[in-house]
PDB file of C-alpha atoms in Angstrom:
ATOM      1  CA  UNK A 353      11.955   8.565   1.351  1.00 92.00           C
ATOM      2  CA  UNK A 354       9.907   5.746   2.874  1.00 98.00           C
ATOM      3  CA  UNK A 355       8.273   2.756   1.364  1.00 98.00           C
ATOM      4  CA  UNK A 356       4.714   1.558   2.523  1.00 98.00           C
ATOM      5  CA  UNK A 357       1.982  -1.001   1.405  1.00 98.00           C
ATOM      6  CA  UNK A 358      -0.954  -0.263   1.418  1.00 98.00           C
ATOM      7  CA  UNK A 359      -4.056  -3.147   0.500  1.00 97.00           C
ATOM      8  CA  UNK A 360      -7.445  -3.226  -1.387  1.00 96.00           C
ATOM      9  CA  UNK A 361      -9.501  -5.731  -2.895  1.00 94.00           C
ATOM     10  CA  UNK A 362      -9.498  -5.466  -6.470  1.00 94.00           C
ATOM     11  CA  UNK A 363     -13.448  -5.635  -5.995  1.00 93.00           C
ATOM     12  CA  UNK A 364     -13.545  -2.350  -4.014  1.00 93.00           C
ATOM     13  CA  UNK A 365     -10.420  -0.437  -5.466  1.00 96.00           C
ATOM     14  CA  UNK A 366      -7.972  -2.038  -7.988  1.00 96.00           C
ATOM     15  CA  UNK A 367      -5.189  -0.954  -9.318  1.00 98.00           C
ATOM     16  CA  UNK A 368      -6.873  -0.804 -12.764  1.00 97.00           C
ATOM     17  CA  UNK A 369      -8.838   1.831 -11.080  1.00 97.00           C
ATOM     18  CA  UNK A 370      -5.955   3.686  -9.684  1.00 98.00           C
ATOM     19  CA  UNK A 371      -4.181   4.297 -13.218  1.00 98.00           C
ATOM     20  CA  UNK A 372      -7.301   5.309 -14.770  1.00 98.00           C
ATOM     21  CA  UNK A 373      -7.415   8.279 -11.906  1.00 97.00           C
ATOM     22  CA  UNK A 374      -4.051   9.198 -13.624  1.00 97.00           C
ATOM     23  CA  UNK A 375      -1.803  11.807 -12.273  1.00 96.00           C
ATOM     24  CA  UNK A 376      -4.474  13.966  -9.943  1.00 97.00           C
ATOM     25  CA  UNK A 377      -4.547  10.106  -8.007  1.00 97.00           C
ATOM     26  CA  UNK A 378      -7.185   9.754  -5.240  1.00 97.00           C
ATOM     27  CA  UNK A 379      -7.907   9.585  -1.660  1.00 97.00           C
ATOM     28  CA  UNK A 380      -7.031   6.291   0.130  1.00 97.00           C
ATOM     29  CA  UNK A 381      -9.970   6.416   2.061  1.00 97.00           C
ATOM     30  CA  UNK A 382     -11.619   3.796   4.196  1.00 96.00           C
ATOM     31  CA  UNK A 383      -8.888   3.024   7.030  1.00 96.00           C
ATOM     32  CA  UNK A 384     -10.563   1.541  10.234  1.00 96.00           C
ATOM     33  CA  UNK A 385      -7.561   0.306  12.026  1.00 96.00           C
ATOM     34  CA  UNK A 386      -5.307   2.740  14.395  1.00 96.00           C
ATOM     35  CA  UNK A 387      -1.871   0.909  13.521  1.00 97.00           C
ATOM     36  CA  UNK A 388      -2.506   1.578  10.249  1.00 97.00           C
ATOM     37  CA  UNK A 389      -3.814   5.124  10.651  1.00 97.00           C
ATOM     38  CA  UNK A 390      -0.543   5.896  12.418  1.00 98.00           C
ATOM     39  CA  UNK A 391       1.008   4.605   9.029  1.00 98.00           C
ATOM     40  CA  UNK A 392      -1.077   7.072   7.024  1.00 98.00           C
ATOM     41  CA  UNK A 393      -0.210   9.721   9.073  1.00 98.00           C
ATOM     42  CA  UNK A 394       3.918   8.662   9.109  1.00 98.00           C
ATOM     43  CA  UNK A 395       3.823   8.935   4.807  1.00 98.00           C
ATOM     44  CA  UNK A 396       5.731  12.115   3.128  1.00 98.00           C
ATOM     45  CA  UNK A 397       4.463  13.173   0.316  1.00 98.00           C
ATOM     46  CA  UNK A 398       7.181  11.892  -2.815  1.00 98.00           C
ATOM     47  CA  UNK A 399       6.903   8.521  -0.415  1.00 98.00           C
ATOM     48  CA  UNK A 400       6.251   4.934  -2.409  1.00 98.00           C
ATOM     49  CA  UNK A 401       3.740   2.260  -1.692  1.00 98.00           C
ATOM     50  CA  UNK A 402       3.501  -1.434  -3.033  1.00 98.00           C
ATOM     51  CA  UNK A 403      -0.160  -1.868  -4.097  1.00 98.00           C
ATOM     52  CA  UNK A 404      -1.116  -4.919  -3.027  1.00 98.00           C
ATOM     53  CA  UNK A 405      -4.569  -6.605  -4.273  1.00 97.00           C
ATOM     54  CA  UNK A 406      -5.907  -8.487  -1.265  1.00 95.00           C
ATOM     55  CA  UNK A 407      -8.726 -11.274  -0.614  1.00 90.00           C
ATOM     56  CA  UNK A 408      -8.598 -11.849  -4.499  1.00 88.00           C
ATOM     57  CA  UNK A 409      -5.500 -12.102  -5.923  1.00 90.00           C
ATOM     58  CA  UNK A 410      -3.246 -11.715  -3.093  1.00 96.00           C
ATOM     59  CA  UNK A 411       0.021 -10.347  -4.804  1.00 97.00           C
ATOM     60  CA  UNK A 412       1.472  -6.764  -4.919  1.00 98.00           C
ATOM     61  CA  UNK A 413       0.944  -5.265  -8.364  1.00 98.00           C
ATOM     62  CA  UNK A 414       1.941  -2.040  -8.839  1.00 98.00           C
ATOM     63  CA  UNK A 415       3.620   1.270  -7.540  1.00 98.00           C
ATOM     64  CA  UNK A 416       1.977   3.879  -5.979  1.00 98.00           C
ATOM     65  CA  UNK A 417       3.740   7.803  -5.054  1.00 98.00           C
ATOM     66  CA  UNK A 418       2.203   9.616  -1.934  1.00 98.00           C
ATOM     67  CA  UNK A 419       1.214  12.639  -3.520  1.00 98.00           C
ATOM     68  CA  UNK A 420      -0.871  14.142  -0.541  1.00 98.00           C
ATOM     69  CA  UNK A 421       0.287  14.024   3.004  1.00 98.00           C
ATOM     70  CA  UNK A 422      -2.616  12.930   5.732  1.00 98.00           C
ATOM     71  CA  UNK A 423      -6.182  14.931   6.160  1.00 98.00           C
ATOM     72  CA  UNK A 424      -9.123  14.199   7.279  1.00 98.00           C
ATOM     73  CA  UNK A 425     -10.885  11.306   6.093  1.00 98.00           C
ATOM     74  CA  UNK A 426     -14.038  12.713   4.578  1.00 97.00           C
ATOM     75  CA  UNK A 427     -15.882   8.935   4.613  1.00 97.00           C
ATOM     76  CA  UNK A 428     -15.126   8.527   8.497  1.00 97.00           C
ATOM     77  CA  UNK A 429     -18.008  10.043  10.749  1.00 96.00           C
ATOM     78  CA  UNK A 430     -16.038  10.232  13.618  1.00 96.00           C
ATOM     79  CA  UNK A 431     -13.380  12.186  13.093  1.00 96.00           C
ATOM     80  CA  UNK A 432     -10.942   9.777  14.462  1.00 97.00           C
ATOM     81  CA  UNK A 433      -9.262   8.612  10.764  1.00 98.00           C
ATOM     82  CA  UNK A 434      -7.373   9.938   8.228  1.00 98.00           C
ATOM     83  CA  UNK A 435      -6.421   9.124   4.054  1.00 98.00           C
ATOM     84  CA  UNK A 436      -3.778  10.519   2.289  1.00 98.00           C
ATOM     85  CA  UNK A 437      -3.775  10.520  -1.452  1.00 98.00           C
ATOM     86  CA  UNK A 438      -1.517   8.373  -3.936  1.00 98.00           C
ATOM     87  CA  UNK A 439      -1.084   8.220  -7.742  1.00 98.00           C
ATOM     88  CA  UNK A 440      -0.192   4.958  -9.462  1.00 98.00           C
ATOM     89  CA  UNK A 441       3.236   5.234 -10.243  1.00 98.00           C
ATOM     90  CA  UNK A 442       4.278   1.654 -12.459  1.00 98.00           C
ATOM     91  CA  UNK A 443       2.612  -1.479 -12.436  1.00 98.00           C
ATOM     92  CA  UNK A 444       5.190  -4.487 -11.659  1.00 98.00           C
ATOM     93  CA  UNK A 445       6.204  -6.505 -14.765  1.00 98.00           C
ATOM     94  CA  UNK A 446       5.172  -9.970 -12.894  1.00 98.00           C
ATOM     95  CA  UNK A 447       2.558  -9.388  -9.652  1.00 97.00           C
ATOM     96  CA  UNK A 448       4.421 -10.648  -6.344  1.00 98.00           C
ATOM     97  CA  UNK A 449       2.203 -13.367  -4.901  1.00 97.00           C
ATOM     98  CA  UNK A 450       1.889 -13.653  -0.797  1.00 97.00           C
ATOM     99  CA  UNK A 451       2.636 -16.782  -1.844  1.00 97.00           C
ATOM    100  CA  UNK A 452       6.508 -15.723  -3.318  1.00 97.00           C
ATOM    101  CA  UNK A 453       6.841 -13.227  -0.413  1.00 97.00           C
ATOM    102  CA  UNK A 454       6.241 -16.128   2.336  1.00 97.00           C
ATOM    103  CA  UNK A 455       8.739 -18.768   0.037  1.00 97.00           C
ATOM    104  CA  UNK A 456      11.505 -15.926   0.501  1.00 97.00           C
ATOM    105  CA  UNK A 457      13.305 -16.090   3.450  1.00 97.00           C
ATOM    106  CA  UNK A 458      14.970 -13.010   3.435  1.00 97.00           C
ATOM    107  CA  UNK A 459      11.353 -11.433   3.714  1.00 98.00           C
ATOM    108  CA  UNK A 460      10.228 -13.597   6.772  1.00 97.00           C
ATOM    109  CA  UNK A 461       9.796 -10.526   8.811  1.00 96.00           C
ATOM    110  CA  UNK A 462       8.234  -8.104   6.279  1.00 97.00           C
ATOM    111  CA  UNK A 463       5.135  -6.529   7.996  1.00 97.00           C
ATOM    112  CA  UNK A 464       3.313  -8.322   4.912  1.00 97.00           C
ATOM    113  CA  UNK A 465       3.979 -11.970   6.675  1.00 96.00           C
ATOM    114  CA  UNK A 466       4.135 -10.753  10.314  1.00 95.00           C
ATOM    115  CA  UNK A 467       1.001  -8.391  10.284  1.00 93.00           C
ATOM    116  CA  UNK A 468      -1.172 -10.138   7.588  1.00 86.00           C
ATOM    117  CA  UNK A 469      -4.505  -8.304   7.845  1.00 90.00           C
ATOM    118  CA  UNK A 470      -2.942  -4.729   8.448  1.00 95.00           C
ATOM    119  CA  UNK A 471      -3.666  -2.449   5.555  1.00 96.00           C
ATOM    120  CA  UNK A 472      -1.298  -0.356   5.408  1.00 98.00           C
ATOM    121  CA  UNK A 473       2.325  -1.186   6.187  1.00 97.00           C
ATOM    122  CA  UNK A 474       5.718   0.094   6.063  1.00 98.00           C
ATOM    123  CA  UNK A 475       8.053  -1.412   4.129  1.00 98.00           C
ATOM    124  CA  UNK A 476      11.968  -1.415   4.897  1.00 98.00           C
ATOM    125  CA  UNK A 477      14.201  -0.266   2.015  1.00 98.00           C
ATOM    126  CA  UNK A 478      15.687  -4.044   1.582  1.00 98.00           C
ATOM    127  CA  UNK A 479      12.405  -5.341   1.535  1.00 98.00           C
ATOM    128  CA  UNK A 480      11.088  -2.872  -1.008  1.00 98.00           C
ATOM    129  CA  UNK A 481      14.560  -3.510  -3.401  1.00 98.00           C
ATOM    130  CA  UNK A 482      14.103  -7.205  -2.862  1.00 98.00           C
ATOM    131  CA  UNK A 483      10.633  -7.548  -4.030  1.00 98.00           C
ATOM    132  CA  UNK A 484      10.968  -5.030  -6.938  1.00 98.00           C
ATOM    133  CA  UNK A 485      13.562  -7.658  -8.113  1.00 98.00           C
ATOM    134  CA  UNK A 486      10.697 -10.459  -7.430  1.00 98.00           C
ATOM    135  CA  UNK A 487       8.507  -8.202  -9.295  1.00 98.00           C
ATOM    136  CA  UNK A 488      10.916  -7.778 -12.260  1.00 98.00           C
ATOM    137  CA  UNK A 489      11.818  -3.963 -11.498  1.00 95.00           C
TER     138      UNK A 489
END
């Protein structure tokens, strides 16, 4: 199994919004960047993904599962992008701020710090234990 993040302003897409799609989930559409494309198209399906509230909030709050492997974007025109799907999985008992992820040495190289506007990331497996700890997990 891999781990991933994988970003949305709460405005657009919250995690709220994921739960309430239950266990069908939905399409993580949208995805404009090619790094992160290449992410969407690394994830398994049974794979796990911080969700991580971005512009307002700023702090991973929940769980997601990969429950469809990469397609077709139907939103993209071109052709070029692709979404996979994801169910929330668990929210995290207290949201991991940017904030506590920066203060936390041991997670000075997470894609999260290094890559800061990429929206969807992997995540190694120490990273992912370390900040379900932060997050009370």
């Amino acid at each position: 199994m891999a781990y991933w993040l994988v970003k949305s302003e709460p405005s657009a897409w919250s995690w709220e919004q994921q739960v309430a799609k239950g266990a069908k989930g939905e399409a993580w559409t949208g995805v404009r960047n090619f790094t992160a494309r290449q992410n969407l198209v690394a994830m398994k399906k049974g794979d796990m993904a911080f969700f991580y509230h971005s512009n307002e909030g700023k702090e991973i709050v929940g769980i997601a599962e990969i429950i469809r492997e990469a397609y077709p974007d139907p939103t993209d025109k071109t052709g070029k992008f692709v979404c996979v799907d994801i169910k929330a999985d668990k929210p995290l008992n207290t949201p991991v701020t940017i904030a506590a992820v920066k203060a936390d040495k041991r997670l000075a190289d997470m894609a999260l710090v290094k890559y800061s506007r990429l929206s969807v990331q992997p995540v190694t497996p120490a990273e992912w234990k370390l900040v379900c700890k932060l997050g009370g997990l």
